[in-house]
PDB file of C-alpha atoms in Angstrom:
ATOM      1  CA  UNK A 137     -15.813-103.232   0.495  1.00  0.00           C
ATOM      2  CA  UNK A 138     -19.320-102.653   1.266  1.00  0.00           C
ATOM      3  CA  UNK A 139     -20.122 -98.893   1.943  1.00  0.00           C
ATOM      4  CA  UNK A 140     -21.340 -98.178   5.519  1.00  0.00           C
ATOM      5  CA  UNK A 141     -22.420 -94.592   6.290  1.00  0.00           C
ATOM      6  CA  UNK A 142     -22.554 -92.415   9.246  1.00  0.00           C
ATOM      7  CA  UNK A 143     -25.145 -90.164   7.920  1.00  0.00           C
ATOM      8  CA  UNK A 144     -27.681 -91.395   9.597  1.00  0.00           C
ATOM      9  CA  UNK A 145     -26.334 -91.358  13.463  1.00  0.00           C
ATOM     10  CA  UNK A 146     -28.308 -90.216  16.005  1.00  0.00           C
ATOM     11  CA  UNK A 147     -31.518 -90.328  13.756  1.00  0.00           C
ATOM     12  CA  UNK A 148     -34.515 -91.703  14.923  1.00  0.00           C
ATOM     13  CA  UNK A 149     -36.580 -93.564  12.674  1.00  0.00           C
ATOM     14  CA  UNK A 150     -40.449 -93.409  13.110  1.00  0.00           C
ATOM     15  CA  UNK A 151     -42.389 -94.036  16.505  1.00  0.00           C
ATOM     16  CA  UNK A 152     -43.810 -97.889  16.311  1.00  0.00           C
ATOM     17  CA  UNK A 153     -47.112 -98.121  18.051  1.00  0.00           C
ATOM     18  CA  UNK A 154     -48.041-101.678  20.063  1.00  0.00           C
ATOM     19  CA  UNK A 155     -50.529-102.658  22.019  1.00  0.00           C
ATOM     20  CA  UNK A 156     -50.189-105.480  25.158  1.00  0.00           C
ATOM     21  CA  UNK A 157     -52.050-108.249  25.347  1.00  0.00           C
ATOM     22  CA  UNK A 158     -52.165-110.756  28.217  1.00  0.00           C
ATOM     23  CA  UNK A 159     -52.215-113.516  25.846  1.00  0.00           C
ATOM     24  CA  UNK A 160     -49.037-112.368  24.048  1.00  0.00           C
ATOM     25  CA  UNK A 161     -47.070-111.865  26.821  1.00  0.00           C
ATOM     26  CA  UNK A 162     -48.348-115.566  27.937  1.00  0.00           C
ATOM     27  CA  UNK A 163     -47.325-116.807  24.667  1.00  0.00           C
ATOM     28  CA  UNK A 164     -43.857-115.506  25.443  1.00  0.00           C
ATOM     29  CA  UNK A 165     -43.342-116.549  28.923  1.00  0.00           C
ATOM     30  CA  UNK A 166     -43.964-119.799  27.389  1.00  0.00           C
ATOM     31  CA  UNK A 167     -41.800-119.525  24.345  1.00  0.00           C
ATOM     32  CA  UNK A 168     -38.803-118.735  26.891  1.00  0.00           C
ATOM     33  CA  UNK A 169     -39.555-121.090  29.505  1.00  0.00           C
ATOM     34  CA  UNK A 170     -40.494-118.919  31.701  1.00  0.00           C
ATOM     35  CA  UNK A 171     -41.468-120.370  34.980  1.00  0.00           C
ATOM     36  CA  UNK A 172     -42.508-117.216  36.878  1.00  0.00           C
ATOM     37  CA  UNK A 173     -46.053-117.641  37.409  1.00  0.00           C
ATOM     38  CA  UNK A 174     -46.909-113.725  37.169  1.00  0.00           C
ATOM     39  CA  UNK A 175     -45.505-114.300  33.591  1.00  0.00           C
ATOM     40  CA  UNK A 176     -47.615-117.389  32.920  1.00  0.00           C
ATOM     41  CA  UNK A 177     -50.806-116.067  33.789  1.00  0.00           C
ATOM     42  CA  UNK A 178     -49.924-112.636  31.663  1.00  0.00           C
ATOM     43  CA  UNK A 179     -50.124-110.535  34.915  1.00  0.00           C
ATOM     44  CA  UNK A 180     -46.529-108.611  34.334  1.00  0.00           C
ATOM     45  CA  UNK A 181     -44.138-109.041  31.076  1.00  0.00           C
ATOM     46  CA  UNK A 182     -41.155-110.958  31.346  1.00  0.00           C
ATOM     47  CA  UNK A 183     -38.223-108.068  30.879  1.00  0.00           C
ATOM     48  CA  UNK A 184     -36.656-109.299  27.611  1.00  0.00           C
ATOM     49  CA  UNK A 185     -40.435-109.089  26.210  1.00  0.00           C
ATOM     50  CA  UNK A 186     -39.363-105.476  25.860  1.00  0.00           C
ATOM     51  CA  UNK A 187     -37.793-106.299  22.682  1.00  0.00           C
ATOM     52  CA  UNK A 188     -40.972-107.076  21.028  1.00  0.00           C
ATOM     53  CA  UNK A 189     -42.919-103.827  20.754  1.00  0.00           C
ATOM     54  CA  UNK A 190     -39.893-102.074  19.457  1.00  0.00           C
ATOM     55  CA  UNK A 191     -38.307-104.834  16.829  1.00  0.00           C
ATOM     56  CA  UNK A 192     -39.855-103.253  13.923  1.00  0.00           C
ATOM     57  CA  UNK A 193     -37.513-100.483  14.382  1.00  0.00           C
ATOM     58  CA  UNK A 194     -34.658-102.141  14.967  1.00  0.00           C
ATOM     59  CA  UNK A 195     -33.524-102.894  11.277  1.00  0.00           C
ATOM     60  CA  UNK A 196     -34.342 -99.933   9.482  1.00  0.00           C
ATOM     61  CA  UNK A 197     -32.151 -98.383  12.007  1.00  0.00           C
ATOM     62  CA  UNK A 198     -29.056-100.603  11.883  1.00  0.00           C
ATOM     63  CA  UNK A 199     -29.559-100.805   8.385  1.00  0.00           C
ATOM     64  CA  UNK A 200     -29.791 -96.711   8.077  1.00  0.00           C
ATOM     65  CA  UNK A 201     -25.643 -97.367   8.829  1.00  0.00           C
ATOM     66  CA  UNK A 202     -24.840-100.661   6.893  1.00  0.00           C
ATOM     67  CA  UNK A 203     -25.956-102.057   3.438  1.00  0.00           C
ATOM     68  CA  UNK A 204     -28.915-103.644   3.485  1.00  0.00           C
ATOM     69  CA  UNK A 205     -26.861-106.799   1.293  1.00  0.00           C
ATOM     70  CA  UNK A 206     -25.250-107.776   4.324  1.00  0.00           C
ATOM     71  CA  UNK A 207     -28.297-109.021   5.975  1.00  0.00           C
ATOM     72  CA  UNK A 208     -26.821-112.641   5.618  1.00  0.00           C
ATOM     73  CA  UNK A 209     -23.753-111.962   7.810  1.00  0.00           C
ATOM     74  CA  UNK A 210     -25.820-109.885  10.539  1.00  0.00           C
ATOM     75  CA  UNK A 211     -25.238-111.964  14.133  1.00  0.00           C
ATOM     76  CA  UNK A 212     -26.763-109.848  17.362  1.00  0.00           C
ATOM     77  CA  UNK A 213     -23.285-108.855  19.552  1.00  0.00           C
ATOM     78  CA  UNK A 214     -24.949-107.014  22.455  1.00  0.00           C
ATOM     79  CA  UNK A 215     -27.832-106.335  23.903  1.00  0.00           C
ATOM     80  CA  UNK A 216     -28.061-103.832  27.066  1.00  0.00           C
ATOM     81  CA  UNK A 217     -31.843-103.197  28.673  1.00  0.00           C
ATOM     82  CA  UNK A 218     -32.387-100.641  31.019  1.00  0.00           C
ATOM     83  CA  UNK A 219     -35.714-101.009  32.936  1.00  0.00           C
ATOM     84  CA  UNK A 220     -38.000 -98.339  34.363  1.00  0.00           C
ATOM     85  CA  UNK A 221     -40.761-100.057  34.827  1.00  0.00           C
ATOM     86  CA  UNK A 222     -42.357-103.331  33.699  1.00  0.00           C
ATOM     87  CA  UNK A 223     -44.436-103.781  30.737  1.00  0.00           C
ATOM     88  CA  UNK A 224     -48.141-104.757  31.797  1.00  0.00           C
ATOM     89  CA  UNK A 225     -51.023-105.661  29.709  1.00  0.00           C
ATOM     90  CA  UNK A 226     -53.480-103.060  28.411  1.00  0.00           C
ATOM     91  CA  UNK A 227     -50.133-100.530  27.561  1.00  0.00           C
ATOM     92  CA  UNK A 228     -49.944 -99.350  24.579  1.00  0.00           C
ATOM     93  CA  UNK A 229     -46.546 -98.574  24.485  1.00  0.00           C
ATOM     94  CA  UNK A 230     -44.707 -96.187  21.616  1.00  0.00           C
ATOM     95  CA  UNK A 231     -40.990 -97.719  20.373  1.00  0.00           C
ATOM     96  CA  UNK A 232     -37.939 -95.629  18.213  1.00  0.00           C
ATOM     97  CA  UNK A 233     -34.599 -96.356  17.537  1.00  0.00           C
ATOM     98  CA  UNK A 234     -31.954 -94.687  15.867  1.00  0.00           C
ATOM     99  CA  UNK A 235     -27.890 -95.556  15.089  1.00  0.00           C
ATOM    100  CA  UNK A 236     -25.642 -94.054  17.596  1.00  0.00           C
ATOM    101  CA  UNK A 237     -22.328 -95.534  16.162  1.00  0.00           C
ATOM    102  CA  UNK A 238     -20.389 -98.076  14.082  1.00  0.00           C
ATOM    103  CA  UNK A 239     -17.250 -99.869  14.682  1.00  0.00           C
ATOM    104  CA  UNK A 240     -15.443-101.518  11.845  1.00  0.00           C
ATOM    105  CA  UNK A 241     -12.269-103.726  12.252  1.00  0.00           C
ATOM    106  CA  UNK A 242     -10.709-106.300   9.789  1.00  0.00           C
ATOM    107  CA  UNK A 243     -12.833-109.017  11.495  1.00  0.00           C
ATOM    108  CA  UNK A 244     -16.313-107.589  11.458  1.00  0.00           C
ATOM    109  CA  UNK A 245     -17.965-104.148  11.543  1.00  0.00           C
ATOM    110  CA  UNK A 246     -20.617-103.312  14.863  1.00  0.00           C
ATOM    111  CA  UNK A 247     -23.707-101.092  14.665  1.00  0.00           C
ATOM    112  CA  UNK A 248     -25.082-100.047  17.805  1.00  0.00           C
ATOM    113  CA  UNK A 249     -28.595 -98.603  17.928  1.00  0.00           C
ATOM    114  CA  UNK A 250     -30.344 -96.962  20.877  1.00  0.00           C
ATOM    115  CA  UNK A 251     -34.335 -97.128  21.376  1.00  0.00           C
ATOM    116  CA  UNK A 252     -36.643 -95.975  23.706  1.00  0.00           C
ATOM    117  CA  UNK A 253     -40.012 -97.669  24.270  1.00  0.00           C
ATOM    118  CA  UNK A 254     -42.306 -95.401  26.394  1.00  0.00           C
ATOM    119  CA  UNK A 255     -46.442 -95.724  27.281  1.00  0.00           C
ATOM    120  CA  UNK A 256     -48.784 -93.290  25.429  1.00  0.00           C
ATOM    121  CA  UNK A 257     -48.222 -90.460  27.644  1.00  0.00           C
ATOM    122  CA  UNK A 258     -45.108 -90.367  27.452  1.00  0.00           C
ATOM    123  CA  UNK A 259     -43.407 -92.094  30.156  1.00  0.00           C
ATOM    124  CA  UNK A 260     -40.650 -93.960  30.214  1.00  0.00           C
ATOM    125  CA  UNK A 261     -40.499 -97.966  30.308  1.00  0.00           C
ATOM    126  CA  UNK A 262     -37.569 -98.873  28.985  1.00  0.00           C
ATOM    127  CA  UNK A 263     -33.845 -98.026  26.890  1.00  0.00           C
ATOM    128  CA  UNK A 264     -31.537-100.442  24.975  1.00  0.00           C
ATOM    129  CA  UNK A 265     -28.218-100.797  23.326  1.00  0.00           C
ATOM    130  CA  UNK A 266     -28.334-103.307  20.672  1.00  0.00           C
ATOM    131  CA  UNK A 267     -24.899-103.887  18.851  1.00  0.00           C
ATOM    132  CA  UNK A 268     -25.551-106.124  15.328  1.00  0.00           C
ATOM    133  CA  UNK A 269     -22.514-107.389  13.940  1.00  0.00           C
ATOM    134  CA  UNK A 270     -21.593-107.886  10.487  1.00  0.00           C
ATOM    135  CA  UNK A 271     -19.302-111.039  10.322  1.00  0.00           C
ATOM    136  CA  UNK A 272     -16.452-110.885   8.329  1.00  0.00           C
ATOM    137  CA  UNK A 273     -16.960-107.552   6.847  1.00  0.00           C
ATOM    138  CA  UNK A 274     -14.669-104.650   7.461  1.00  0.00           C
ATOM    139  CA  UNK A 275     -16.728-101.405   6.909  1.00  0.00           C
ATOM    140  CA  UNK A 276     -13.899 -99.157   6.829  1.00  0.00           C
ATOM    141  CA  UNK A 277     -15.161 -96.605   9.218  1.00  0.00           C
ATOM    142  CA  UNK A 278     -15.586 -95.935  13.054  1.00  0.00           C
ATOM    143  CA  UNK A 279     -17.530 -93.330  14.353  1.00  0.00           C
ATOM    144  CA  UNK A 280     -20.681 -92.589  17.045  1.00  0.00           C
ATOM    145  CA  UNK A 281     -20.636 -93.406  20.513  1.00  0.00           C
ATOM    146  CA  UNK A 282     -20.121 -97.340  21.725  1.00  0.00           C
ATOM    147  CA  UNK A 283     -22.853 -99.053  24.048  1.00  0.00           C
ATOM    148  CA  UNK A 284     -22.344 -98.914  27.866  1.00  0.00           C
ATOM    149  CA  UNK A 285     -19.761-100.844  28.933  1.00  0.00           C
ATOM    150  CA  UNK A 286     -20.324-104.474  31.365  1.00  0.00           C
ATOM    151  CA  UNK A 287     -17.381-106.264  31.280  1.00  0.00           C
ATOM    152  CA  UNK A 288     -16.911-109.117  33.054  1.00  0.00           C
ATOM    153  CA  UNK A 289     -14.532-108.725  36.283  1.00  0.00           C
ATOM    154  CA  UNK A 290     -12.020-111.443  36.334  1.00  0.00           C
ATOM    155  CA  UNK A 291     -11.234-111.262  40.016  1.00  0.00           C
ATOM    156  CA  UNK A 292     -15.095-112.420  40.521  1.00  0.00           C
ATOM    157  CA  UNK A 293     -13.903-116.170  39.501  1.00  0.00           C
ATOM    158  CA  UNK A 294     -11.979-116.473  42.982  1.00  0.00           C
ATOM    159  CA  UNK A 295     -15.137-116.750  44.642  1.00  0.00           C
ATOM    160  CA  UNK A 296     -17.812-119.131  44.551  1.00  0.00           C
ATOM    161  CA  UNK A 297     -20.439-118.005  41.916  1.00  0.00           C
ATOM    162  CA  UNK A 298     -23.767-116.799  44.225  1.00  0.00           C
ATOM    163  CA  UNK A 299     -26.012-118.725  42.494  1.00  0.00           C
ATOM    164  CA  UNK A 300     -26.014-121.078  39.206  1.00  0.00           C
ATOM    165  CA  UNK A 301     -29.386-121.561  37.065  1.00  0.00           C
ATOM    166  CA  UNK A 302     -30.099-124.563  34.705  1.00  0.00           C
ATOM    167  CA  UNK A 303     -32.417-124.275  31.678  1.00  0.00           C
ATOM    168  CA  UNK A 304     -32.887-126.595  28.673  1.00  0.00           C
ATOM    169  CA  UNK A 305     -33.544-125.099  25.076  1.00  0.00           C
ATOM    170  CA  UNK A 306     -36.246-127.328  23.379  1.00  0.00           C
ATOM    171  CA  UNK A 307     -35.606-129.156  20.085  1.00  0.00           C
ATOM    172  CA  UNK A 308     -38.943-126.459  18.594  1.00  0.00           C
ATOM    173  CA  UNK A 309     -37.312-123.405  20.984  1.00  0.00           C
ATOM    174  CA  UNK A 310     -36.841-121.358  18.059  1.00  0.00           C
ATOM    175  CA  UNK A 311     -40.264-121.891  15.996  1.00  0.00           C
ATOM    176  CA  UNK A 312     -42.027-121.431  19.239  1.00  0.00           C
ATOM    177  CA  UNK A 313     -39.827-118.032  19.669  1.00  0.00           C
ATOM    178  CA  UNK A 314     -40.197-116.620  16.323  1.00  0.00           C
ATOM    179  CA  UNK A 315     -43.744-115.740  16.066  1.00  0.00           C
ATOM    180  CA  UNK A 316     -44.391-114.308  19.528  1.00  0.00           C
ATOM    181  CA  UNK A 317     -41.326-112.224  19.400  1.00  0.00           C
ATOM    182  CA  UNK A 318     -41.932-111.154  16.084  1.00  0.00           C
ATOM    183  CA  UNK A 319     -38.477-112.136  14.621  1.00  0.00           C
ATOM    184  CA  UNK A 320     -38.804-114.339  11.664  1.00  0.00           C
ATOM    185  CA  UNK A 321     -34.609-114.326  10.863  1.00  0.00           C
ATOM    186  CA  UNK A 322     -34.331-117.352   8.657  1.00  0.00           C
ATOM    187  CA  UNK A 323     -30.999-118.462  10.586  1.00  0.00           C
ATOM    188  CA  UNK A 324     -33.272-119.409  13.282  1.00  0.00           C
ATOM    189  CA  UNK A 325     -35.901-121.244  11.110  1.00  0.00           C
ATOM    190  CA  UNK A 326     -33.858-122.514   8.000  1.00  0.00           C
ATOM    191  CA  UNK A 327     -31.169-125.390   8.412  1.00  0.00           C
ATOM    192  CA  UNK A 328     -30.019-124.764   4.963  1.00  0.00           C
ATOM    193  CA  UNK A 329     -30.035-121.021   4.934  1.00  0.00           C
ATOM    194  CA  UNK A 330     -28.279-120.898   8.313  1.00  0.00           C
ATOM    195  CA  UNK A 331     -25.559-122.954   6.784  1.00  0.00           C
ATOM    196  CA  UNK A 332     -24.764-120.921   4.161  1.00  0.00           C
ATOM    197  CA  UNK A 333     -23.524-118.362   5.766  1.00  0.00           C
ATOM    198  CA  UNK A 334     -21.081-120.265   8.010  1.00  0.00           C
ATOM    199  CA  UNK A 335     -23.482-121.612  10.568  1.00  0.00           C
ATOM    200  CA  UNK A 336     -23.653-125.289  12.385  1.00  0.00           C
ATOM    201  CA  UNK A 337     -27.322-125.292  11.727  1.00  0.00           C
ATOM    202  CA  UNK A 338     -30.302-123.128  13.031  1.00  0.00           C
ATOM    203  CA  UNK A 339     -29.591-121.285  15.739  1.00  0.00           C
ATOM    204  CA  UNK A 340     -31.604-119.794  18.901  1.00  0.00           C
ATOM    205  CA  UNK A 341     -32.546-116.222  18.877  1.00  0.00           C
ATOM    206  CA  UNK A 342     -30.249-114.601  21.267  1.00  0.00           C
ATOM    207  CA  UNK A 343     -33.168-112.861  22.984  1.00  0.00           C
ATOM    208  CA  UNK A 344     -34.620-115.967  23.766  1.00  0.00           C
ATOM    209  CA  UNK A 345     -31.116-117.624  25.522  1.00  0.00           C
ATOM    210  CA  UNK A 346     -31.117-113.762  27.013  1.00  0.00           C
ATOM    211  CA  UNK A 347     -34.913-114.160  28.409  1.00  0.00           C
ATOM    212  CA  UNK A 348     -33.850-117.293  29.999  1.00  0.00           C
ATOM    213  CA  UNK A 349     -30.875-115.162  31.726  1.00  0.00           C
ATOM    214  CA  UNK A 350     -33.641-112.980  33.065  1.00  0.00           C
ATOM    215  CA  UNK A 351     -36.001-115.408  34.588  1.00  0.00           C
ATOM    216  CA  UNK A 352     -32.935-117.212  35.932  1.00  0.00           C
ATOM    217  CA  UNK A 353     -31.786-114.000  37.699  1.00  0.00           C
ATOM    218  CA  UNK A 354     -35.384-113.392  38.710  1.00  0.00           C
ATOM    219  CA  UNK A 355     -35.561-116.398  40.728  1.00  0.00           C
ATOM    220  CA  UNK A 356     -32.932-116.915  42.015  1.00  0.00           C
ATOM    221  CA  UNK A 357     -32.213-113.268  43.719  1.00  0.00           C
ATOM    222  CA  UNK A 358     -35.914-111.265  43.612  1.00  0.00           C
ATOM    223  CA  UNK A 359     -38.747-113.824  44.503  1.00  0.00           C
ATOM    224  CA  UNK A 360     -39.428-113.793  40.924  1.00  0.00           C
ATOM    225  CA  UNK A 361     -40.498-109.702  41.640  1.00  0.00           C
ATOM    226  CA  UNK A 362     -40.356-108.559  37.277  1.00  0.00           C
ATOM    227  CA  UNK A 363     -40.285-105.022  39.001  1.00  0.00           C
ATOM    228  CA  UNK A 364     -36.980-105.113  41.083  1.00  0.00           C
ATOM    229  CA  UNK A 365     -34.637-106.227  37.569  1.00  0.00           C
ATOM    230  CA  UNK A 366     -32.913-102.829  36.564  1.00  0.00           C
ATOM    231  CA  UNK A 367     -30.557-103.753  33.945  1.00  0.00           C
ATOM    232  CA  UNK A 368     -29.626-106.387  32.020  1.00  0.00           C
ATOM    233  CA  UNK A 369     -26.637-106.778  29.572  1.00  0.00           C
ATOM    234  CA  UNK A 370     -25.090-109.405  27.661  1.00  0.00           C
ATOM    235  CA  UNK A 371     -22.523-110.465  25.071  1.00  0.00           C
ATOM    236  CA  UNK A 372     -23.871-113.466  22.974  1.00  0.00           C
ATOM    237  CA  UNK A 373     -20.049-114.827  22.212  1.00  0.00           C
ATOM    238  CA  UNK A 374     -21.211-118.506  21.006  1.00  0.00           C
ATOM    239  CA  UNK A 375     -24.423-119.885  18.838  1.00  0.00           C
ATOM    240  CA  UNK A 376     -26.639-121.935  21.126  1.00  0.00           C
ATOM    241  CA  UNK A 377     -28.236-124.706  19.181  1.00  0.00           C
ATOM    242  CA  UNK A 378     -31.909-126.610  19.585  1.00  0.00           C
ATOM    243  CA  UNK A 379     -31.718-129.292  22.059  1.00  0.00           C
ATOM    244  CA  UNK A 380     -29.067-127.888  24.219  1.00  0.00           C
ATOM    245  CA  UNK A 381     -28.572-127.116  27.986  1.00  0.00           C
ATOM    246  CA  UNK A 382     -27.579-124.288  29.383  1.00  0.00           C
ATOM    247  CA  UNK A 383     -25.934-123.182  32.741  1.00  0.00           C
ATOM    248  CA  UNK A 384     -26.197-119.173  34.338  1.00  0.00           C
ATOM    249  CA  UNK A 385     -23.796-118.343  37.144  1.00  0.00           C
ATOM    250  CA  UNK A 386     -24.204-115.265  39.276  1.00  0.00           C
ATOM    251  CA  UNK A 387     -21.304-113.563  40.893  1.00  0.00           C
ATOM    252  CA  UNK A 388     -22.700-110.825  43.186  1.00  0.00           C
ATOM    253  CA  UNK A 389     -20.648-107.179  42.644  1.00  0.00           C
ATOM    254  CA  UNK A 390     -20.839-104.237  44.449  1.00  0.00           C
ATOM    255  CA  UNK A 391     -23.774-103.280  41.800  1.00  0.00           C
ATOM    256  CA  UNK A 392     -25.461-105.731  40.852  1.00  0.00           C
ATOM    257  CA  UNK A 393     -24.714-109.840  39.637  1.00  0.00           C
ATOM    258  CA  UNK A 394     -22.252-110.271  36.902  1.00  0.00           C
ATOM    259  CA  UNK A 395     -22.727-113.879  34.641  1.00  0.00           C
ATOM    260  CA  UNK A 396     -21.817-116.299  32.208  1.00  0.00           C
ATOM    261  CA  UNK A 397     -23.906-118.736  30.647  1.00  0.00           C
ATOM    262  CA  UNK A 398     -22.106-121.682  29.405  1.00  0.00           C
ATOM    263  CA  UNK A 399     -23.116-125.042  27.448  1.00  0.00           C
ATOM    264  CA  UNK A 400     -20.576-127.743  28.879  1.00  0.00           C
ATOM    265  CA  UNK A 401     -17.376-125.714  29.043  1.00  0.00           C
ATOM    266  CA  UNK A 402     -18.280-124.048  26.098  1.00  0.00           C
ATOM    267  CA  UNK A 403     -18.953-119.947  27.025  1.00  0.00           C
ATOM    268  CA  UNK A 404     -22.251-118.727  25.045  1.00  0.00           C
ATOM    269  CA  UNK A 405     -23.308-115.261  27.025  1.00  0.00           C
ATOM    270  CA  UNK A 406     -20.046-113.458  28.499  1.00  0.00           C
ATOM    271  CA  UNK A 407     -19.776-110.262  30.048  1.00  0.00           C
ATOM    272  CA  UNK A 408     -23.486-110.368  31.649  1.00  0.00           C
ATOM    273  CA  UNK A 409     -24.935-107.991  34.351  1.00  0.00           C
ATOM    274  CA  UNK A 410     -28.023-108.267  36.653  1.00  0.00           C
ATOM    275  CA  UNK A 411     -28.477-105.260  38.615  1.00  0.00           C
ATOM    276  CA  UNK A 412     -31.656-105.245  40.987  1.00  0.00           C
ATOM    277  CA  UNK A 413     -33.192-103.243  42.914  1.00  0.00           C
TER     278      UNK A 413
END
């Protein structure tokens, strides 16, 4: 059994510096299929671009807890953003991350890491929860604190869902994604490779099927306003492949909008939130 440590929780690794560009966060409005014009034109980030200043940090810190041989069988489980403003060109924004706690059952062991991304003087832009999980390895420990919870409430289904969004995930979605987001994970880019380790084929990024959740709330509920989105949380549950379409639908909660994105009757993203303000 591979050895997964707790040493490292609550540790943050070093600060990553970035600076925003107009033309990058063009280059991934488009790469998401954005339509928000704001986003097109580079005016205001779209909120899921908040993964790109701190991704550097995210696998030294998940891999602080789990060894770094099981890079293969690493899927992204969760991802939880909490907004306090948006990002806007000309930041220069400062990123950490550090493991707050690891789950391990027979099926699969989870990592969750914490970062903060705030501008140069310190403040704040933006948290997430990220949980990476290790398919099919048991890591023989549990420990740390677990990422805040969004389940799904079933009694939402006996009501109409407030409002369902359509999107369509291009056959070059991923090789489009990878370079502006920084995330060159060869189960995205490499039929072959992505087989190997159990897959149909490539795969999308899960940030990218998570941007389109974004946009999709965005329009349909804040005039496409970037500054009103709050939080957003997901569970990626299924693969999304190249080529495929994708449905959102928004339940409204006392909160905020709880979703599910399905392709067909297949469910991809469960246990989704939108909360706006």
């Amino acid at each position: 059994m591979p050895d997964f440590t707790t040493a490292a929780l609550g540790e943050w690794t070093e600060p990553e510096t970035f600076e925003v560009t107009a033309e990058r966060i063009v280059a991934y409005a488009e790469a998401t299929n954005d339509p928000i014009p704001a986003h097109r034109a580079g005016e205001v980030a779209p909120p899921v671009f908040g993964i790109v200043p701190v991704f550097r940090a995210l696998g030294p810190a998940a891999f602080a807890v789990a060894p770094l041989e099981l890079v293969p069988f690493l899927v992204h489980g969760e991802h939880d953003f909490t907004f306090h403003r948006p990002i806007r060109p000309g930041d220069v924004l400062v990123s950490r991350a550090r493991p707050v706690g690891v789950v391990s059952k027979e099926r699969g062991t989870a990592v969750v890491v914490h970062t903060e991304t705030r501008a140069a003087g310190g403040e704040p832009v933006n948290e997430q929860w990220m949980t990476s999980y290790f398919r099919g390895v048991d890591g023989g420990v549990t420990a740390g604190e677990r990422a805040p919870g969004h389940a799904f409430d079933e009694s939402l289904r006996a009501a109409e869902p407030a409002a369902t969004v359509a999107a369509h995930l291009d056959d070059d979605q991923t090789h489009r994604y990878s370079p502006t987001a920084g995330d060159p994970m060869p189960i995205h880019l490499d039929p072959e490779m992505a087989r190997s380790v159990g897959l149909p084929g490539i795969i999308v990024h899960g940030m990218c099927t998570m941007a389109m959740t974004s946009w999709a709330a965005l329009t349909a509920f804040a005039d496409g306003d970037t500054a009103r989105l709050r939080r957003l949380a997901v569970r990626f549950a299924k693969p999304v492949l190249p080529g495929q379409d994708i449905t959102t639908a928004f339940h409204a909660t006392g909160s905020g909008h709880a979703f599910e994105t399905t392709v067909g009757d297949t469910v991809v993203i469960k246990d989704g939130l939108a909360v706006l303000g």
